[in-house]
XYZ file of C-alpha atoms in Angstrom:
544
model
C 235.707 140.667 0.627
C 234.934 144.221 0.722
C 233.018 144.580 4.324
C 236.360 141.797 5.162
C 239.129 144.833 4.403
C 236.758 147.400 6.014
C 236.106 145.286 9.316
C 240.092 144.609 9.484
C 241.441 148.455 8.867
C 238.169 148.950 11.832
C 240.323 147.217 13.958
C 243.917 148.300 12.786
C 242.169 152.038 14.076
C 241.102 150.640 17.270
C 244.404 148.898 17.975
C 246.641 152.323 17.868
C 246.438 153.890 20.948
C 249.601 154.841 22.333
C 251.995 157.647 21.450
C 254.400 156.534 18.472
C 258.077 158.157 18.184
C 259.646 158.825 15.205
C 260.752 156.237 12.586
C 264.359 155.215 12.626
C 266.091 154.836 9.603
C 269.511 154.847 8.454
C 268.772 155.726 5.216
C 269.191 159.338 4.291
C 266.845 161.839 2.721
C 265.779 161.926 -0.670
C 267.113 164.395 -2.626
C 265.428 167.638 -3.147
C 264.103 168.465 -6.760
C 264.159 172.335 -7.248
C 260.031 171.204 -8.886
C 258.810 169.936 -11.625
C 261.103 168.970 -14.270
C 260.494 169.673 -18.058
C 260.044 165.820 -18.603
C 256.965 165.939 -16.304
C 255.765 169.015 -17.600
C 255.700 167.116 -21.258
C 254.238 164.361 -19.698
C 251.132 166.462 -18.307
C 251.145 168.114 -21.966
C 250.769 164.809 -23.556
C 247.438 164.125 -21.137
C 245.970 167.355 -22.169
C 246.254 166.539 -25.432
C 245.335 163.136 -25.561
C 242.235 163.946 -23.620
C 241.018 166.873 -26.107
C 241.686 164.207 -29.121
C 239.107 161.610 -27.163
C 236.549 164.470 -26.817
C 237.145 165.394 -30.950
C 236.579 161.566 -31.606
C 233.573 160.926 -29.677
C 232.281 164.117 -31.035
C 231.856 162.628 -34.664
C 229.541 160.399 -34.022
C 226.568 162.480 -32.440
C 223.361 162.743 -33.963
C 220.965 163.244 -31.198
C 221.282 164.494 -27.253
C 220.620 161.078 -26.155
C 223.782 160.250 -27.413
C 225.304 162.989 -26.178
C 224.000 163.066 -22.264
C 223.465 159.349 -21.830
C 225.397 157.770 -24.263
C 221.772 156.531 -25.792
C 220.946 154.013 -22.398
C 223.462 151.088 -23.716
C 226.516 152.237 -22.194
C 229.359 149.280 -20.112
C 228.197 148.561 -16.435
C 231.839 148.647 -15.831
C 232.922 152.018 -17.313
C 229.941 153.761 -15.894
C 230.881 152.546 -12.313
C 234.469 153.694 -12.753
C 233.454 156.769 -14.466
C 230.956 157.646 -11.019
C 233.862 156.759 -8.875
C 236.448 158.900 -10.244
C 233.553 161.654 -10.803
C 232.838 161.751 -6.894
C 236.478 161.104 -6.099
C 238.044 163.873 -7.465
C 241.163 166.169 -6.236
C 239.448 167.065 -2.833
C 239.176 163.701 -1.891
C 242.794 162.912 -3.804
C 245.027 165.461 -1.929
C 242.060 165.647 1.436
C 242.516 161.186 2.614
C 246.224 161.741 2.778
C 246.013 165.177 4.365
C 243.169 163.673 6.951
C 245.030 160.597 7.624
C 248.463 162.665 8.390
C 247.373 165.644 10.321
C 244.328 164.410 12.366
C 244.273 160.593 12.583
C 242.942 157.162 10.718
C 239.261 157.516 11.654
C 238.124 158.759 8.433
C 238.890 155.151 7.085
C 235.748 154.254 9.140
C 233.743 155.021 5.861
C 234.573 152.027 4.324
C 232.250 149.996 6.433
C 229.281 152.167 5.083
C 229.940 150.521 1.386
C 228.218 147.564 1.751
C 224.950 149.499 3.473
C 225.323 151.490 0.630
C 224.868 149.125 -1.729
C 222.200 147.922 -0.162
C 220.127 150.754 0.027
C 220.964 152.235 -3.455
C 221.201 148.766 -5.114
C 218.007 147.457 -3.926
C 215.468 149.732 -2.641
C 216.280 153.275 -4.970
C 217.749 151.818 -7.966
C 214.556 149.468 -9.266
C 212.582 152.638 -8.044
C 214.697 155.481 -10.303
C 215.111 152.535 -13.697
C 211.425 152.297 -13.995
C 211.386 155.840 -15.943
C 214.010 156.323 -18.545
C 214.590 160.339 -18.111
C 217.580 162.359 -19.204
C 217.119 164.876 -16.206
C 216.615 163.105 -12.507
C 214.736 166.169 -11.490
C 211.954 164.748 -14.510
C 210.834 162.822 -12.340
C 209.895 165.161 -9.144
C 206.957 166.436 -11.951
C 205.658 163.372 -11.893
C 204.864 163.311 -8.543
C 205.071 166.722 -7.320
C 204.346 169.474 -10.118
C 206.357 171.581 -12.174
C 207.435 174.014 -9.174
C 209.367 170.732 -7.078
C 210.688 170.181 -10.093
C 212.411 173.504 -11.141
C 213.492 173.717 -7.202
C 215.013 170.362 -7.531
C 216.930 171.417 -10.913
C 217.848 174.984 -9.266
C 219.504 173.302 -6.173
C 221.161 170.866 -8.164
C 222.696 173.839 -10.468
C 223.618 175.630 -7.486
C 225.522 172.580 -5.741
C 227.081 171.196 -8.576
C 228.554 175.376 -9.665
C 229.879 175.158 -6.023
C 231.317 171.559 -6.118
C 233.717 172.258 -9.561
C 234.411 175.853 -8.128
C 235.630 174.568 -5.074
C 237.698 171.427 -6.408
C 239.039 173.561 -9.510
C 240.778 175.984 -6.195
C 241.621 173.578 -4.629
C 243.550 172.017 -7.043
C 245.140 175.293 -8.419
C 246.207 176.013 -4.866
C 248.076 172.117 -4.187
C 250.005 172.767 -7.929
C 251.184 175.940 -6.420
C 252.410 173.989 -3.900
C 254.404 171.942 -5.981
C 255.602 174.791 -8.166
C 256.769 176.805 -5.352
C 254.661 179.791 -6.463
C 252.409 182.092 -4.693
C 248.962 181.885 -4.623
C 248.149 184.792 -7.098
C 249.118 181.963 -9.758
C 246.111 180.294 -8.846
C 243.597 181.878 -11.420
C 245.621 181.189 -14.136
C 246.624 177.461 -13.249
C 242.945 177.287 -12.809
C 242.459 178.632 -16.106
C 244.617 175.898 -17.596
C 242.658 173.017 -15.948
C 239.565 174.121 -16.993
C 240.167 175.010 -20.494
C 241.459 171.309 -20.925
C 238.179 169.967 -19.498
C 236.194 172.101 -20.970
C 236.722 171.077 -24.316
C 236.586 167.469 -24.383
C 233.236 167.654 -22.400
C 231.529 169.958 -24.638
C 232.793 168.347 -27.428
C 232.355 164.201 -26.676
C 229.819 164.306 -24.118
C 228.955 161.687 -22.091
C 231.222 158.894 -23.867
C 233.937 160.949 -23.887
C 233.639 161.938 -20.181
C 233.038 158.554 -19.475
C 236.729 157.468 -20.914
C 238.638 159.756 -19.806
C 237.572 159.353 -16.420
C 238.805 155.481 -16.533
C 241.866 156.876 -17.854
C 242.119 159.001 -14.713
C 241.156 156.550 -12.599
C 244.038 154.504 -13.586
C 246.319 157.562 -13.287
C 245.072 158.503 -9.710
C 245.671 154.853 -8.167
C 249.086 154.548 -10.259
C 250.281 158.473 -8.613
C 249.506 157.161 -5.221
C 250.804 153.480 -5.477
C 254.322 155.231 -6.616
C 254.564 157.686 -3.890
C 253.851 154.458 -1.468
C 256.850 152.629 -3.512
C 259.135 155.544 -3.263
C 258.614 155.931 0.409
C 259.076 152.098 1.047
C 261.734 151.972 -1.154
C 263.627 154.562 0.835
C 263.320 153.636 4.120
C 264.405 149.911 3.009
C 260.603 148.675 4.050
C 257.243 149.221 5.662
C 258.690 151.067 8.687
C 256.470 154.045 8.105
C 253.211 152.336 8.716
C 252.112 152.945 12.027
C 251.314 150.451 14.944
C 250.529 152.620 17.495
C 248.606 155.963 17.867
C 250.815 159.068 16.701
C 251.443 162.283 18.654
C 250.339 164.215 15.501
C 247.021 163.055 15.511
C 243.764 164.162 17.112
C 241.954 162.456 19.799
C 238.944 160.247 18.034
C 236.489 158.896 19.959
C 234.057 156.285 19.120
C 231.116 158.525 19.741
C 231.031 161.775 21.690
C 227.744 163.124 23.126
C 229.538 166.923 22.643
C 228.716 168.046 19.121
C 231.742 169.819 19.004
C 234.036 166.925 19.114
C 235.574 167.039 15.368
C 235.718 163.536 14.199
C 233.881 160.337 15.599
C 233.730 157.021 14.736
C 229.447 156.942 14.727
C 229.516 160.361 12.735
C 232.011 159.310 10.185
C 229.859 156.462 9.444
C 226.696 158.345 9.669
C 227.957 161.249 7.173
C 229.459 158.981 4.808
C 226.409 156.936 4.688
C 223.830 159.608 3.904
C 226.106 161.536 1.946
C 226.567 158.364 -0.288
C 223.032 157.997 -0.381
C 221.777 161.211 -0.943
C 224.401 161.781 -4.367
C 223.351 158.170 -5.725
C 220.075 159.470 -5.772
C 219.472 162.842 -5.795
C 222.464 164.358 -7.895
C 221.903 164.244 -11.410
C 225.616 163.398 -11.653
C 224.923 160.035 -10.647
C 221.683 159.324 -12.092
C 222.615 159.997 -15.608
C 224.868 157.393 -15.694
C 222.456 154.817 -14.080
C 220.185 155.848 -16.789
C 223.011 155.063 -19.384
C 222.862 151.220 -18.464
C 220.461 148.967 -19.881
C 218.399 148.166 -16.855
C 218.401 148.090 -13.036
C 220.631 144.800 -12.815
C 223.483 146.815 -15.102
C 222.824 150.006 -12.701
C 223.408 148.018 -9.978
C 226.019 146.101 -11.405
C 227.736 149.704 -12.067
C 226.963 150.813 -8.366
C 228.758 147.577 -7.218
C 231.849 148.236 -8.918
C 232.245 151.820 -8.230
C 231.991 151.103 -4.439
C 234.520 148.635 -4.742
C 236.903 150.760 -6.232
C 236.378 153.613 -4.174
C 237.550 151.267 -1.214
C 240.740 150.063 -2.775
C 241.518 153.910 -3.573
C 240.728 155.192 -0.261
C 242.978 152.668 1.610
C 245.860 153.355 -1.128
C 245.715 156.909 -0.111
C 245.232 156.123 3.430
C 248.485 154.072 2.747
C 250.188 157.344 1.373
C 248.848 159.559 4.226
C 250.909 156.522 6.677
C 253.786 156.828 3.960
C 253.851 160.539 4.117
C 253.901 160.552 7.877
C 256.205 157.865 8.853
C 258.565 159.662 5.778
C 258.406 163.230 7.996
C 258.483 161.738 11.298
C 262.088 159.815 10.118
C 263.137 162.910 9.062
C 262.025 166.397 10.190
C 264.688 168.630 8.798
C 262.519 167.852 5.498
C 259.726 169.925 6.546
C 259.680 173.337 4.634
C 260.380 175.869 6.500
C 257.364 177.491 7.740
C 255.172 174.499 7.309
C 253.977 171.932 10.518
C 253.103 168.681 10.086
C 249.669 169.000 11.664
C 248.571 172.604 10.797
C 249.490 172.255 7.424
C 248.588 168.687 6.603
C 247.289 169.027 3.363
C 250.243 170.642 1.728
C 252.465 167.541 2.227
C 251.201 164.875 -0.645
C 251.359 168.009 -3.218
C 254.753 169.036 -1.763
C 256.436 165.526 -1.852
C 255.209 164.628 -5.328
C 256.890 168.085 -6.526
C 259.892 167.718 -4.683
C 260.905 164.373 -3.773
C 259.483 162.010 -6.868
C 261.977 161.134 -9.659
C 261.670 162.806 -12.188
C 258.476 161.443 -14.660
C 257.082 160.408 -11.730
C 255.868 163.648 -10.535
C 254.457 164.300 -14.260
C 252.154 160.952 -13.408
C 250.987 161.937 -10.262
C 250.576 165.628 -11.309
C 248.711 164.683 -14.240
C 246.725 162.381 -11.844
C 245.430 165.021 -9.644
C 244.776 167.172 -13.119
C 242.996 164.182 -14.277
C 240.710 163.669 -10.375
C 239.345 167.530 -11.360
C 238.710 167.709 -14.804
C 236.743 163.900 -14.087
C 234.709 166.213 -11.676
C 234.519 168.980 -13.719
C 233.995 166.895 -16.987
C 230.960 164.981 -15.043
C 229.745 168.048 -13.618
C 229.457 170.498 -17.168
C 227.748 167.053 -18.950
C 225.273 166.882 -16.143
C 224.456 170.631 -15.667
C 224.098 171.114 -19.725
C 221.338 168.133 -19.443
C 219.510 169.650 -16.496
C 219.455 172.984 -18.504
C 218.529 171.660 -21.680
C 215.970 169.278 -20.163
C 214.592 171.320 -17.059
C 214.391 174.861 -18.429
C 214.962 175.300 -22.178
C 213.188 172.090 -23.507
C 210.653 172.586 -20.789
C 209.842 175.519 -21.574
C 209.815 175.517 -25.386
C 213.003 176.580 -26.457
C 214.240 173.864 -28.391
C 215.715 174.109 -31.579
C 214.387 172.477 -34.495
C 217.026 169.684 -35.613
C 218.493 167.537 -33.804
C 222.200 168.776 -34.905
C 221.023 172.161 -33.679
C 220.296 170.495 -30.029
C 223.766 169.245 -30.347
C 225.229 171.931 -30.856
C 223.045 174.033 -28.036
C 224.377 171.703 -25.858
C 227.848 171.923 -27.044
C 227.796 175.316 -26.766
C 225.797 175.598 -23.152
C 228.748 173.274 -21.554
C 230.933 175.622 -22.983
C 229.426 178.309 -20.867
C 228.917 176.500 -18.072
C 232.784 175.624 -18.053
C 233.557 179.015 -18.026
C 231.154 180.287 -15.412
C 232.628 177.688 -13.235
C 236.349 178.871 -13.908
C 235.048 182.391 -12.796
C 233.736 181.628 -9.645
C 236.703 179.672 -8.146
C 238.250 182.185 -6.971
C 235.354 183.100 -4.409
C 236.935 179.346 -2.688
C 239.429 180.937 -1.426
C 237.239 182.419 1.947
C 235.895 179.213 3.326
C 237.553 177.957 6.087
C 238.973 175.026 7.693
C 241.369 171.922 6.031
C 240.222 169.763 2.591
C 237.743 167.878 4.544
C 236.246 170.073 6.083
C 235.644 172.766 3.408
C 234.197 169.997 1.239
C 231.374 168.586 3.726
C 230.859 172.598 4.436
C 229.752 173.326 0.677
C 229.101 169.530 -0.403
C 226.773 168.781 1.999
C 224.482 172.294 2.621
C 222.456 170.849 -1.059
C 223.103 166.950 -1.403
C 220.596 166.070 1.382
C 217.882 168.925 0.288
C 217.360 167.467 -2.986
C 218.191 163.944 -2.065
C 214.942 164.522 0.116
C 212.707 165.920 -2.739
C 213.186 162.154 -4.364
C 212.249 160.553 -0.938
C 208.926 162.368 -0.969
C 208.253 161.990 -4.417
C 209.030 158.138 -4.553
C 208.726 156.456 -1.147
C 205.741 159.202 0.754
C 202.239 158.266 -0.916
C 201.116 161.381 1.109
C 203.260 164.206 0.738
C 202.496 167.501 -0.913
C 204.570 170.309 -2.711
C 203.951 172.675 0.575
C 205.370 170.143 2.551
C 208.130 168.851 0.415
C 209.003 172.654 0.300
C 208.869 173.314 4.175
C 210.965 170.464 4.491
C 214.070 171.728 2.172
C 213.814 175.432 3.637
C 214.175 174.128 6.970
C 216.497 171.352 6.101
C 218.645 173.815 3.675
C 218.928 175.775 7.092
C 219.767 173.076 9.524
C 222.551 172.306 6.880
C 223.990 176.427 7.100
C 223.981 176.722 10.828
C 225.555 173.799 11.026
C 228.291 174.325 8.501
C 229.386 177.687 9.766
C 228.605 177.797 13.120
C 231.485 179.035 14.074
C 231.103 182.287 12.454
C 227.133 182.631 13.474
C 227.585 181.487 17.140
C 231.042 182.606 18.073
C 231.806 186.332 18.166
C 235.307 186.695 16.966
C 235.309 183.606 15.328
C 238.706 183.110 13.494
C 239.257 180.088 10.962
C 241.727 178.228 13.538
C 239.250 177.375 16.064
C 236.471 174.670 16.126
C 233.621 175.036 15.284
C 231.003 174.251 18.337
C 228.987 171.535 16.256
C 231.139 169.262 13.980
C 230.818 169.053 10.222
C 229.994 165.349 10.152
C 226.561 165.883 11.602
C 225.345 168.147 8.310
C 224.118 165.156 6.593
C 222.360 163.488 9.427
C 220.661 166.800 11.120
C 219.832 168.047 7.342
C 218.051 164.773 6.165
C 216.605 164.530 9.823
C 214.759 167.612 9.967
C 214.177 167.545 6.384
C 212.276 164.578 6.774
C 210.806 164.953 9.758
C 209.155 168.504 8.700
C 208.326 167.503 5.590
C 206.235 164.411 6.957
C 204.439 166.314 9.324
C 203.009 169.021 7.137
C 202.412 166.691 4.660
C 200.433 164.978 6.623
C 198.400 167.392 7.853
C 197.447 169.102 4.261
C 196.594 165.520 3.674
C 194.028 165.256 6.409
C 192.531 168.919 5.814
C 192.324 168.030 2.050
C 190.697 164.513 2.780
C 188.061 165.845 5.415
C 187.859 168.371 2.991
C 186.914 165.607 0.073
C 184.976 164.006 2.725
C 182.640 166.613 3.380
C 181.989 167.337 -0.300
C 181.148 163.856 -1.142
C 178.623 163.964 1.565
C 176.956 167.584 0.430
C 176.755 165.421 -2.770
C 175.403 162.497 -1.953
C 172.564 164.900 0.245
């Protein structure tokens, strides 16, 4: 059914071609709200709070950091797989699909035909792999194979992605509610104060459990906000007139594939980067492994992978369905376009603007609270996951473990704690990366998530490879990823954040992993040979 919806919005893509004029409609513009109303503002206030309480009531019964970090390996197929989606979901991808669909074009629905490969891969090859060793940190694993130094750079570039991930969706969410409050953006740290705080608190307190509910309570909140901006829309305009048959003058031209590198979006490359990317967090971000290693077994991880890839398709065609909305809303009438705003350039601003200022009242306090609720899921996930990696990778490690278990509990409590704030602190460094929501995420997301991604591939799937190799491979791939990412800036003197870039973001992923690989093979393989001529040679001085 899935691969069915994917294959028919494939061709729904293919089929608009043609410019597309602006809806006609006889209805009249919705009436402008002067923001959000003191009935959504209690409505957000009565999330926080209920949120907070979930965290307190998980909190009471934890004896032990197993319960805390992986909710002691017994945990519902069904609310880890919604808890993964909405943690890799989040506001970027919340406020970016809409922004994406209305200011460059439909291509980026293209991803859904990489679900089903996905599941594939992850279900089937990594998954029965990764259950075999019951570990609270992923990166416990690397040891194994490759020694304690693999390890630590496995848990170093994991702390270093996930601090930029939350940092970067905890702006970026600051920045849309300024949009909807009408304030400037020196509001930001404090708005981002207020989001973290709220996450913060439940995380440290309930752990895993209690991230684990709240995110299915946020999933439920994200697909409600964008199902009621679709109704309002439709509603409006007396029907589906906004959703577009043919290709629209606002949107970019997006080939199928395009041998210049430069070319922004592609059919082959939004496959390609969606499909690494996928694979590469299933099974390389600690994120995502704890909570395969809070099912039962590989059949309940896989169960859990199933059903958070089928969610994730229904969400991203809903807000697909709002980017249309938004679009076919705008086109019907233009005089609705704040003043110094464009439909194209500023893309992103429209789904915060419209829930602010054109919802019924209540209705923006859903939707508001559902982009709240897609970053503190991220940020939730992301303090849980970086507490365990620090607990397990460097403090346990190392000896510096207290001496009850309470006492661990409490370490961790108060670790996440610091971690939340750290992450608060360093948001506001977001602020200088350029380009839209898309493209700042796959810029930061993507510079780590193949790197460590490939530290697992050696460890598990090469029989030969060797620390030296494993390590050439992630400096080189690690650089592949950063030349790519900002080459405008490194290859084009001058460079200002309104021109493209002269290789596309969507080939990070597949020139990372690429070279990664590919390095990492080779010198592999040759320490392998020198040490097994060298073995060679000593048996036979032996043997003489």
């Amino acid at each position: 059914m899935k691969l069915f919806i994917s294959i028919t919005t494939l061709s729904i893509v293919f089929s608009l071609n043609t410019p597309l004029s602006a809806a006609g409609s006889a209805a009249e513009p919705l009436p402008l709200n002067t923001g959000l109303h003191p009935v959504d503002w209690m409505i957000i206030a009565v999330y926080a709070i209920l949120t907070i309480f979930l965290g307190w009531y998980f909190s009471r019964g934890q004896e032990d950091t197993s319960e805390y970090f992986v909710g002691s390996g017994q945990m519902n197929p069904f609310l880890i797989g919604v808890s993964l989606f909405a943690t890799l979901l989040s506001t970027i991808t919340y406020l970016s699909t809409p922004g994406e669909i209305l200011g460059k074009g439909p291509v980026y629905l293209v991803k859904d035909l990489a679900m089903p490969f996905i599941f594939i891969i992850v279900g089937y090859v990594m998954l029965p792999v990764y259950m075999k060793s019951r570990v609270t940190s992923a990166y416990e694993l690397l040891e194994e194979k490759l020694g304690l130094g693999i390890r630590m750079l496995g848990a170093v570039m994991f702390l270093g992605l996930r601090l930029i991930w939350m940092s970067l969706l905890v702006y970026l969410t600051a920045k849309a509610i300024t949009t909807m409050l009408n304030v400037g953006e020196e509001w930001i740290p404090y708005i981002v104060l207020g989001t973290g705080l709220v996450a913060i608190i439940y995380t440290s307190l309930g752990g895993l459990r209690a991230v684990v509910i709240t995110d299915l309570i946020q999933t439920i909140l994200l697909f409600g906000g964008a199902l009621l901006v679709i109704a309002t829309i439709t509603y409006h305009l007396g029907g589906f007139s906004w959703f577009p048959t043919q290709w629209d003058s606002n949107w970019d031209t997006q080939p199928f594939f395009s041998t210049d590198p430069a070319t922004r979006v592609t059919y082959v490359g939004t496959f390609l980067s969606i499909l690494i990317w996928y694979v590469a967090t299933m099974c390389g971000d600690q994120v995502s492994v704890q909570r395969f290693m809070s099912t039962r077994d590989a059949v309940a991880a896989r169960r859990s992978l199933a059903i958070q890839l089928t969610v994730s398709v229904v969400v991203s065609l809903t807000l697909a369905m709002v980017g249309f909305a938004l679009l076919g809303y705008f086109n019907a009438f233009p005089s609705e376009i704040p003043a110094g705003m464009e439909l194209k350039k500023d893309a992103d601003k429209f789904f915060p603007h419209y829930i602010a200022n054109h919802l019924p009242v209540g209705i923006s306090g859903c939707v508001v609270s559902a982009m709240f609720a897609a970053a503190m899921s991220s940020i939730d996930s992301g303090v849980n996951s970086i507490t365990a990696v620090v607990m397990t990778d460097f403090l346990d490690r190392f000896g510096f473990k207290p001496k009850t278990e309470r006492g661990h509990v409490l370490s961790a409590r108060l670790l996440a704690l610091g971690i939340g704030v750290i992450v608060v602190l360093s948001s506001s460094l977001m602020g200088s990366i350029p380009g839209n929501i898309t493209a700042v995420t796959n810029k930061t997301a993507n510079l780590l998530t193949t790197p460590i991604f490939c530290l697992f591939f050696f460890a598990l799937f090469i029989p030969f490879s060797r620390p030296a190799g494993v390590l050439v491979g992630a400096v080189l791939g690690t650089t592949t990823a950063v030349l790519i990412a900002f080459s405008g800036p490194i290859f084009i003197e001058n460079y200002t954040s309104d021109m493209p870039d002269p290789i596309s973001f969507q080939w990070i992923a597949p020139a990372a992993v690429s070279v990664n690989i590919a390095s990492g093979c080779l010198v592999s393989y040759l320490i392998a040979s020198v040490q097994h001529k060298k073995a060679g040679a000593q048996r036979d001085l032996t043997a003489d």
